[in-house]
Amino acid sequence: MGNTPLKWYKQNTHGGGVRDPLVIHWPERLGRPGGFRRQFCRVIDIVPTVLELAGVKAPKEQDADGVSLVPLLKGGKIADRPLFWHYPHYGNQGGTPGSSVRCGDWKLIEFFEDGRFELYHTGRDIGETKNLADSEPDVTRRLHALMTDWRKRVKAPMPTAKDGGAS
């Protein structure tokens, strides 16, 4: 697998599919290298970050999910927020259609083929080995509502039975 202790690999919603390091090096604009920061972000944060660094105001249609990482790059913090991943298709490395949300240390995965959920507390279980969906139904419902609302807001494409996903 190569991602130990993370579960799975690219093109899926488990930790091995969504956790990658981000390296930004621009000493002329950011000053001395600030070292390592432990902050979760998504690719969608790159556009608002680059726009702010370039002094360009983001257009109104800019996806509201992305945030500028400039405060983080300058030694500050950015607000915690739910992070979403959406794979409405099969991946060439075995990934199946699904979505996930990470909110704090909690991570919920919804699999579209069969409608099942996996819930993990990644602070205690980084390898996503103990599914807590049945033992933590309130957390599962809360995170699923967040994920469902996000998919509606961003008009996320959903698989159909014809695509091999849940109908």
mmCIF file with all atom_site columns, C-alpha atoms in Angstrom:
data_model
loop_
_atom_site.group_PDB
_atom_site.id
_atom_site.type_symbol
_atom_site.label_atom_id
_atom_site.label_alt_id
_atom_site.label_comp_id
_atom_site.label_asym_id
_atom_site.label_entity_id
_atom_site.label_seq_id
_atom_site.pdbx_PDB_ins_code
_atom_site.Cartn_x
_atom_site.Cartn_y
_atom_site.Cartn_z
_atom_site.occupancy
_atom_site.B_iso_or_equiv
_atom_site.pdbx_formal_charge
_atom_site.auth_seq_id
_atom_site.auth_comp_id
_atom_site.auth_asym_id
_atom_site.auth_atom_id
_atom_site.pdbx_PDB_model_num
ATOM 1   C CA . MET A 1 1   ? 0.000   0.000  0.000   1.00 0.00 ? 1   MET A CA 1
ATOM 2   C CA . GLY A 1 2   ? 2.831   2.438  0.735   1.00 0.00 ? 2   GLY A CA 1
ATOM 3   C CA . ASN A 1 3   ? 0.748   4.876  2.834   1.00 0.00 ? 3   ASN A CA 1
ATOM 4   C CA . THR A 1 4   ? 1.067   3.183  6.210   1.00 0.00 ? 4   THR A CA 1
ATOM 5   C CA . PRO A 1 5   ? -0.520  3.935  8.620   1.00 0.00 ? 5   PRO A CA 1
ATOM 6   C CA . LEU A 1 6   ? -3.089  5.557  6.325   1.00 0.00 ? 6   LEU A CA 1
ATOM 7   C CA . LYS A 1 7   ? -5.773  3.377  4.772   1.00 0.00 ? 7   LYS A CA 1
ATOM 8   C CA . TRP A 1 8   ? -5.861  2.804  1.013   1.00 0.00 ? 8   TRP A CA 1
ATOM 9   C CA . TYR A 1 9   ? -4.291  5.062  -1.591  1.00 0.00 ? 9   TYR A CA 1
ATOM 10  C CA . LYS A 1 10  ? -5.120  7.753  -4.159  1.00 0.00 ? 10  LYS A CA 1
ATOM 11  C CA . GLN A 1 11  ? -8.542  8.138  -5.743  1.00 0.00 ? 11  GLN A CA 1
ATOM 12  C CA . ASN A 1 12  ? -10.593 7.117  -2.747  1.00 0.00 ? 12  ASN A CA 1
ATOM 13  C CA . THR A 1 13  ? -12.048 8.787  0.323   1.00 0.00 ? 13  THR A CA 1
ATOM 14  C CA . HIS A 1 14  ? -9.922  7.076  2.991   1.00 0.00 ? 14  HIS A CA 1
ATOM 15  C CA . GLY A 1 15  ? -6.873  8.775  4.503   1.00 0.00 ? 15  GLY A CA 1
ATOM 16  C CA . GLY A 1 16  ? -4.413  7.397  1.970   1.00 0.00 ? 16  GLY A CA 1
ATOM 17  C CA . GLY A 1 17  ? -6.475  8.951  -0.806  1.00 0.00 ? 17  GLY A CA 1
ATOM 18  C CA . VAL A 1 18  ? -6.858  12.465 0.542   1.00 0.00 ? 18  VAL A CA 1
ATOM 19  C CA . ARG A 1 19  ? -3.851  13.226 2.748   1.00 0.00 ? 19  ARG A CA 1
ATOM 20  C CA . ASP A 1 20  ? -0.945  14.709 0.815   1.00 0.00 ? 20  ASP A CA 1
ATOM 21  C CA . PRO A 1 21  ? 1.602   17.280 1.936   1.00 0.00 ? 21  PRO A CA 1
ATOM 22  C CA . LEU A 1 22  ? 1.457   20.792 0.510   1.00 0.00 ? 22  LEU A CA 1
ATOM 23  C CA . VAL A 1 23  ? 4.749   22.626 0.077   1.00 0.00 ? 23  VAL A CA 1
ATOM 24  C CA . ILE A 1 24  ? 4.873   26.331 -0.677  1.00 0.00 ? 24  ILE A CA 1
ATOM 25  C CA . HIS A 1 25  ? 8.248   28.033 -1.110  1.00 0.00 ? 25  HIS A CA 1
ATOM 26  C CA . TRP A 1 26  ? 8.292   31.722 -2.011  1.00 0.00 ? 26  TRP A CA 1
ATOM 27  C CA . PRO A 1 27  ? 10.793  33.515 0.238   1.00 0.00 ? 27  PRO A CA 1
ATOM 28  C CA . GLU A 1 28  ? 10.601  36.775 -1.761  1.00 0.00 ? 28  GLU A CA 1
ATOM 29  C CA . ARG A 1 29  ? 6.901   37.119 -0.894  1.00 0.00 ? 29  ARG A CA 1
ATOM 30  C CA . LEU A 1 30  ? 6.538   35.145 2.331   1.00 0.00 ? 30  LEU A CA 1
ATOM 31  C CA . GLY A 1 31  ? 9.857   35.885 4.034   1.00 0.00 ? 31  GLY A CA 1
ATOM 32  C CA . ARG A 1 32  ? 11.958  33.270 5.799   1.00 0.00 ? 32  ARG A CA 1
ATOM 33  C CA . PRO A 1 33  ? 10.687  29.735 5.523   1.00 0.00 ? 33  PRO A CA 1
ATOM 34  C CA . GLY A 1 34  ? 8.290   29.208 8.392   1.00 0.00 ? 34  GLY A CA 1
ATOM 35  C CA . GLY A 1 35  ? 8.781   25.512 8.848   1.00 0.00 ? 35  GLY A CA 1
ATOM 36  C CA . PHE A 1 36  ? 6.187   22.837 9.238   1.00 0.00 ? 36  PHE A CA 1
ATOM 37  C CA . ARG A 1 37  ? 2.491   23.608 9.870   1.00 0.00 ? 37  ARG A CA 1
ATOM 38  C CA . ARG A 1 38  ? -0.074  20.976 10.753  1.00 0.00 ? 38  ARG A CA 1
ATOM 39  C CA . GLN A 1 39  ? -3.164  22.311 9.024   1.00 0.00 ? 39  GLN A CA 1
ATOM 40  C CA . PHE A 1 40  ? -5.629  20.530 6.808   1.00 0.00 ? 40  PHE A CA 1
ATOM 41  C CA . CYS A 1 41  ? -6.486  22.234 3.562   1.00 0.00 ? 41  CYS A CA 1
ATOM 42  C CA . ARG A 1 42  ? -7.689  21.286 0.093   1.00 0.00 ? 42  ARG A CA 1
ATOM 43  C CA . VAL A 1 43  ? -6.597  22.003 -3.445  1.00 0.00 ? 43  VAL A CA 1
ATOM 44  C CA . ILE A 1 44  ? -9.508  24.426 -3.703  1.00 0.00 ? 44  ILE A CA 1
ATOM 45  C CA . ASP A 1 45  ? -7.635  26.703 -1.249  1.00 0.00 ? 45  ASP A CA 1
ATOM 46  C CA . ILE A 1 46  ? -4.838  27.305 -3.764  1.00 0.00 ? 46  ILE A CA 1
ATOM 47  C CA . VAL A 1 47  ? -6.806  29.757 -5.946  1.00 0.00 ? 47  VAL A CA 1
ATOM 48  C CA . PRO A 1 48  ? -7.781  32.184 -3.157  1.00 0.00 ? 48  PRO A CA 1
ATOM 49  C CA . THR A 1 49  ? -4.250  31.906 -1.749  1.00 0.00 ? 49  THR A CA 1
ATOM 50  C CA . VAL A 1 50  ? -2.565  32.790 -5.036  1.00 0.00 ? 50  VAL A CA 1
ATOM 51  C CA . LEU A 1 51  ? -5.063  35.585 -5.712  1.00 0.00 ? 51  LEU A CA 1
ATOM 52  C CA . GLU A 1 52  ? -4.371  37.163 -2.315  1.00 0.00 ? 52  GLU A CA 1
ATOM 53  C CA . LEU A 1 53  ? -0.604  36.848 -2.745  1.00 0.00 ? 53  LEU A CA 1
ATOM 54  C CA . ALA A 1 54  ? -0.927  38.514 -6.164  1.00 0.00 ? 54  ALA A CA 1
ATOM 55  C CA . GLY A 1 55  ? -3.065  41.323 -4.719  1.00 0.00 ? 55  GLY A CA 1
ATOM 56  C CA . VAL A 1 56  ? -6.053  40.347 -6.848  1.00 0.00 ? 56  VAL A CA 1
ATOM 57  C CA . LYS A 1 57  ? -9.566  40.368 -5.443  1.00 0.00 ? 57  LYS A CA 1
ATOM 58  C CA . ALA A 1 58  ? -11.344 37.043 -5.959  1.00 0.00 ? 58  ALA A CA 1
ATOM 59  C CA . PRO A 1 59  ? -14.297 37.193 -8.358  1.00 0.00 ? 59  PRO A CA 1
ATOM 60  C CA . LYS A 1 60  ? -17.735 36.775 -6.779  1.00 0.00 ? 60  LYS A CA 1
ATOM 61  C CA . GLU A 1 61  ? -18.212 33.424 -8.510  1.00 0.00 ? 61  GLU A CA 1
ATOM 62  C CA . GLN A 1 62  ? -15.096 32.037 -6.763  1.00 0.00 ? 62  GLN A CA 1
ATOM 63  C CA . ASP A 1 63  ? -16.071 28.839 -4.993  1.00 0.00 ? 63  ASP A CA 1
ATOM 64  C CA . ALA A 1 64  ? -16.874 29.785 -1.389  1.00 0.00 ? 64  ALA A CA 1
ATOM 65  C CA . ASP A 1 65  ? -15.329 26.549 -0.088  1.00 0.00 ? 65  ASP A CA 1
ATOM 66  C CA . GLY A 1 66  ? -11.778 27.692 -0.731  1.00 0.00 ? 66  GLY A CA 1
ATOM 67  C CA . VAL A 1 67  ? -9.984  29.955 1.747   1.00 0.00 ? 67  VAL A CA 1
ATOM 68  C CA . SER A 1 68  ? -6.726  31.819 1.498   1.00 0.00 ? 68  SER A CA 1
ATOM 69  C CA . LEU A 1 69  ? -3.844  30.119 3.277   1.00 0.00 ? 69  LEU A CA 1
ATOM 70  C CA . VAL A 1 70  ? -1.834  33.367 3.451   1.00 0.00 ? 70  VAL A CA 1
ATOM 71  C CA . PRO A 1 71  ? -2.393  33.856 7.206   1.00 0.00 ? 71  PRO A CA 1
ATOM 72  C CA . LEU A 1 72  ? -1.066  30.332 7.781   1.00 0.00 ? 72  LEU A CA 1
ATOM 73  C CA . LEU A 1 73  ? 1.918   30.945 5.500   1.00 0.00 ? 73  LEU A CA 1
ATOM 74  C CA . LYS A 1 74  ? 2.807   34.050 7.492   1.00 0.00 ? 74  LYS A CA 1
ATOM 75  C CA . GLY A 1 75  ? 2.812   32.201 10.811  1.00 0.00 ? 75  GLY A CA 1
ATOM 76  C CA . GLY A 1 76  ? -0.833  32.736 11.766  1.00 0.00 ? 76  GLY A CA 1
ATOM 77  C CA . LYS A 1 77  ? -3.863  30.477 11.659  1.00 0.00 ? 77  LYS A CA 1
ATOM 78  C CA . ILE A 1 78  ? -6.904  29.881 9.531   1.00 0.00 ? 78  ILE A CA 1
ATOM 79  C CA . ALA A 1 79  ? -10.296 28.979 10.930  1.00 0.00 ? 79  ALA A CA 1
ATOM 80  C CA . ASP A 1 80  ? -11.174 25.323 11.265  1.00 0.00 ? 80  ASP A CA 1
ATOM 81  C CA . ARG A 1 81  ? -13.873 24.245 8.848   1.00 0.00 ? 81  ARG A CA 1
ATOM 82  C CA . PRO A 1 82  ? -15.364 21.041 7.497   1.00 0.00 ? 82  PRO A CA 1
ATOM 83  C CA . LEU A 1 83  ? -13.415 19.684 4.526   1.00 0.00 ? 83  LEU A CA 1
ATOM 84  C CA . PHE A 1 84  ? -15.213 17.713 1.830   1.00 0.00 ? 84  PHE A CA 1
ATOM 85  C CA . TRP A 1 85  ? -14.085 15.217 -0.801  1.00 0.00 ? 85  TRP A CA 1
ATOM 86  C CA . HIS A 1 86  ? -16.313 13.899 -3.555  1.00 0.00 ? 86  HIS A CA 1
ATOM 87  C CA . TYR A 1 87  ? -15.569 11.034 -5.954  1.00 0.00 ? 87  TYR A CA 1
ATOM 88  C CA . PRO A 1 88  ? -18.754 10.280 -7.928  1.00 0.00 ? 88  PRO A CA 1
ATOM 89  C CA . HIS A 1 89  ? -16.896 7.735  -10.069 1.00 0.00 ? 89  HIS A CA 1
ATOM 90  C CA . TYR A 1 90  ? -14.667 4.681  -9.957  1.00 0.00 ? 90  TYR A CA 1
ATOM 91  C CA . GLY A 1 91  ? -10.927 5.258  -9.764  1.00 0.00 ? 91  GLY A CA 1
ATOM 92  C CA . ASN A 1 92  ? -8.302  3.303  -11.664 1.00 0.00 ? 92  ASN A CA 1
ATOM 93  C CA . GLN A 1 93  ? -6.722  2.255  -8.355  1.00 0.00 ? 93  GLN A CA 1
ATOM 94  C CA . GLY A 1 94  ? -9.808  0.610  -6.906  1.00 0.00 ? 94  GLY A CA 1
ATOM 95  C CA . GLY A 1 95  ? -11.630 3.628  -5.484  1.00 0.00 ? 95  GLY A CA 1
ATOM 96  C CA . THR A 1 96  ? -15.421 3.455  -5.537  1.00 0.00 ? 96  THR A CA 1
ATOM 97  C CA . PRO A 1 97  ? -17.973 6.290  -5.791  1.00 0.00 ? 97  PRO A CA 1
ATOM 98  C CA . GLY A 1 98  ? -18.435 8.173  -2.548  1.00 0.00 ? 98  GLY A CA 1
ATOM 99  C CA . SER A 1 99  ? -18.053 11.352 -0.540  1.00 0.00 ? 99  SER A CA 1
ATOM 100 C CA . SER A 1 100 ? -16.416 12.173 2.743   1.00 0.00 ? 100 SER A CA 1
ATOM 101 C CA . VAL A 1 101 ? -16.278 15.015 5.229   1.00 0.00 ? 101 VAL A CA 1
ATOM 102 C CA . ARG A 1 102 ? -13.691 15.734 7.867   1.00 0.00 ? 102 ARG A CA 1
ATOM 103 C CA . CYS A 1 103 ? -14.801 17.932 10.752  1.00 0.00 ? 103 CYS A CA 1
ATOM 104 C CA . GLY A 1 104 ? -12.215 18.249 13.498  1.00 0.00 ? 104 GLY A CA 1
ATOM 105 C CA . ASP A 1 105 ? -10.990 14.744 14.255  1.00 0.00 ? 105 ASP A CA 1
ATOM 106 C CA . TRP A 1 106 ? -14.164 13.110 12.898  1.00 0.00 ? 106 TRP A CA 1
ATOM 107 C CA . LYS A 1 107 ? -14.349 11.781 9.360   1.00 0.00 ? 107 LYS A CA 1
ATOM 108 C CA . LEU A 1 108 ? -17.456 10.322 7.720   1.00 0.00 ? 108 LEU A CA 1
ATOM 109 C CA . ILE A 1 109 ? -17.392 8.429  4.431   1.00 0.00 ? 109 ILE A CA 1
ATOM 110 C CA . GLU A 1 110 ? -20.531 7.637  2.421   1.00 0.00 ? 110 GLU A CA 1
ATOM 111 C CA . PHE A 1 111 ? -20.288 4.898  -0.203  1.00 0.00 ? 111 PHE A CA 1
ATOM 112 C CA . PHE A 1 112 ? -22.713 5.412  -3.080  1.00 0.00 ? 112 PHE A CA 1
ATOM 113 C CA . GLU A 1 113 ? -22.805 1.790  -4.258  1.00 0.00 ? 113 GLU A CA 1
ATOM 114 C CA . ASP A 1 114 ? -24.567 0.508  -1.170  1.00 0.00 ? 114 ASP A CA 1
ATOM 115 C CA . GLY A 1 115 ? -25.337 3.629  0.906   1.00 0.00 ? 115 GLY A CA 1
ATOM 116 C CA . ARG A 1 116 ? -23.185 2.503  3.830   1.00 0.00 ? 116 ARG A CA 1
ATOM 117 C CA . PHE A 1 117 ? -21.255 4.826  6.117   1.00 0.00 ? 117 PHE A CA 1
ATOM 118 C CA . GLU A 1 118 ? -17.887 4.620  7.804   1.00 0.00 ? 118 GLU A CA 1
ATOM 119 C CA . LEU A 1 119 ? -17.114 6.980  10.674  1.00 0.00 ? 119 LEU A CA 1
ATOM 120 C CA . TYR A 1 120 ? -13.660 7.383  12.165  1.00 0.00 ? 120 TYR A CA 1
ATOM 121 C CA . HIS A 1 121 ? -12.116 9.460  14.916  1.00 0.00 ? 121 HIS A CA 1
ATOM 122 C CA . THR A 1 122 ? -8.853  10.201 13.147  1.00 0.00 ? 122 THR A CA 1
ATOM 123 C CA . GLY A 1 123 ? -7.247  11.677 16.263  1.00 0.00 ? 123 GLY A CA 1
ATOM 124 C CA . ARG A 1 124 ? -7.397  8.255  17.921  1.00 0.00 ? 124 ARG A CA 1
ATOM 125 C CA . ASP A 1 125 ? -7.399  6.119  14.764  1.00 0.00 ? 125 ASP A CA 1
ATOM 126 C CA . ILE A 1 126 ? -5.350  7.668  11.942  1.00 0.00 ? 126 ILE A CA 1
ATOM 127 C CA . GLY A 1 127 ? -5.388  4.348  10.079  1.00 0.00 ? 127 GLY A CA 1
ATOM 128 C CA . GLU A 1 128 ? -9.208  4.332  9.962   1.00 0.00 ? 128 GLU A CA 1
ATOM 129 C CA . THR A 1 129 ? -9.432  0.820  11.360  1.00 0.00 ? 129 THR A CA 1
ATOM 130 C CA . LYS A 1 130 ? -12.480 1.080  13.678  1.00 0.00 ? 130 LYS A CA 1
ATOM 131 C CA . ASN A 1 131 ? -15.753 2.089  12.024  1.00 0.00 ? 131 ASN A CA 1
ATOM 132 C CA . LEU A 1 132 ? -17.793 4.011  14.622  1.00 0.00 ? 132 LEU A CA 1
ATOM 133 C CA . ALA A 1 133 ? -20.858 4.732  12.444  1.00 0.00 ? 133 ALA A CA 1
ATOM 134 C CA . ASP A 1 134 ? -23.139 2.405  14.414  1.00 0.00 ? 134 ASP A CA 1
ATOM 135 C CA . SER A 1 135 ? -21.809 3.315  17.860  1.00 0.00 ? 135 SER A CA 1
ATOM 136 C CA . GLU A 1 136 ? -21.888 7.096  17.194  1.00 0.00 ? 136 GLU A CA 1
ATOM 137 C CA . PRO A 1 137 ? -25.204 7.609  15.334  1.00 0.00 ? 137 PRO A CA 1
ATOM 138 C CA . ASP A 1 138 ? -25.538 11.297 16.313  1.00 0.00 ? 138 ASP A CA 1
ATOM 139 C CA . VAL A 1 139 ? -22.113 12.144 14.878  1.00 0.00 ? 139 VAL A CA 1
ATOM 140 C CA . THR A 1 140 ? -22.907 10.104 11.752  1.00 0.00 ? 140 THR A CA 1
ATOM 141 C CA . ARG A 1 141 ? -26.211 11.965 11.218  1.00 0.00 ? 141 ARG A CA 1
ATOM 142 C CA . ARG A 1 142 ? -24.659 15.386 11.876  1.00 0.00 ? 142 ARG A CA 1
ATOM 143 C CA . LEU A 1 143 ? -21.768 14.853 9.466   1.00 0.00 ? 143 LEU A CA 1
ATOM 144 C CA . HIS A 1 144 ? -24.022 13.304 6.831   1.00 0.00 ? 144 HIS A CA 1
ATOM 145 C CA . ALA A 1 145 ? -26.265 16.389 6.984   1.00 0.00 ? 145 ALA A CA 1
ATOM 146 C CA . LEU A 1 146 ? -23.191 18.627 6.512   1.00 0.00 ? 146 LEU A CA 1
ATOM 147 C CA . MET A 1 147 ? -22.068 16.532 3.546   1.00 0.00 ? 147 MET A CA 1
ATOM 148 C CA . THR A 1 148 ? -25.525 16.445 1.951   1.00 0.00 ? 148 THR A CA 1
ATOM 149 C CA . ASP A 1 149 ? -25.951 20.215 2.318   1.00 0.00 ? 149 ASP A CA 1
ATOM 150 C CA . TRP A 1 150 ? -22.493 20.818 0.832   1.00 0.00 ? 150 TRP A CA 1
ATOM 151 C CA . ARG A 1 151 ? -23.211 18.577 -2.176  1.00 0.00 ? 151 ARG A CA 1
ATOM 152 C CA . LYS A 1 152 ? -26.438 20.499 -2.846  1.00 0.00 ? 152 LYS A CA 1
ATOM 153 C CA . ARG A 1 153 ? -24.716 23.872 -2.464  1.00 0.00 ? 153 ARG A CA 1
ATOM 154 C CA . VAL A 1 154 ? -21.898 23.053 -4.888  1.00 0.00 ? 154 VAL A CA 1
ATOM 155 C CA . LYS A 1 155 ? -24.197 21.081 -7.218  1.00 0.00 ? 155 LYS A CA 1
ATOM 156 C CA . ALA A 1 156 ? -21.953 18.034 -6.936  1.00 0.00 ? 156 ALA A CA 1
ATOM 157 C CA . PRO A 1 157 ? -22.607 15.463 -9.662  1.00 0.00 ? 157 PRO A CA 1
ATOM 158 C CA . MET A 1 158 ? -24.053 12.247 -8.296  1.00 0.00 ? 158 MET A CA 1
ATOM 159 C CA . PRO A 1 159 ? -23.750 8.800  -9.866  1.00 0.00 ? 159 PRO A CA 1
ATOM 160 C CA . THR A 1 160 ? -26.849 7.043  -11.093 1.00 0.00 ? 160 THR A CA 1
ATOM 161 C CA . ALA A 1 161 ? -27.604 3.322  -11.198 1.00 0.00 ? 161 ALA A CA 1
ATOM 162 C CA . LYS A 1 162 ? -26.548 3.464  -14.865 1.00 0.00 ? 162 LYS A CA 1
ATOM 163 C CA . ASP A 1 163 ? -23.104 4.737  -13.737 1.00 0.00 ? 163 ASP A CA 1
ATOM 164 C CA . GLY A 1 164 ? -22.734 1.920  -11.233 1.00 0.00 ? 164 GLY A CA 1
ATOM 165 C CA . GLY A 1 165 ? -23.644 3.998  -8.215  1.00 0.00 ? 165 GLY A CA 1
ATOM 166 C CA . ALA A 1 166 ? -26.676 4.000  -5.961  1.00 0.00 ? 166 ALA A CA 1
ATOM 167 C CA . SER A 1 167 ? -29.855 5.086  -7.683  1.00 0.00 ? 167 SER A CA 1
#
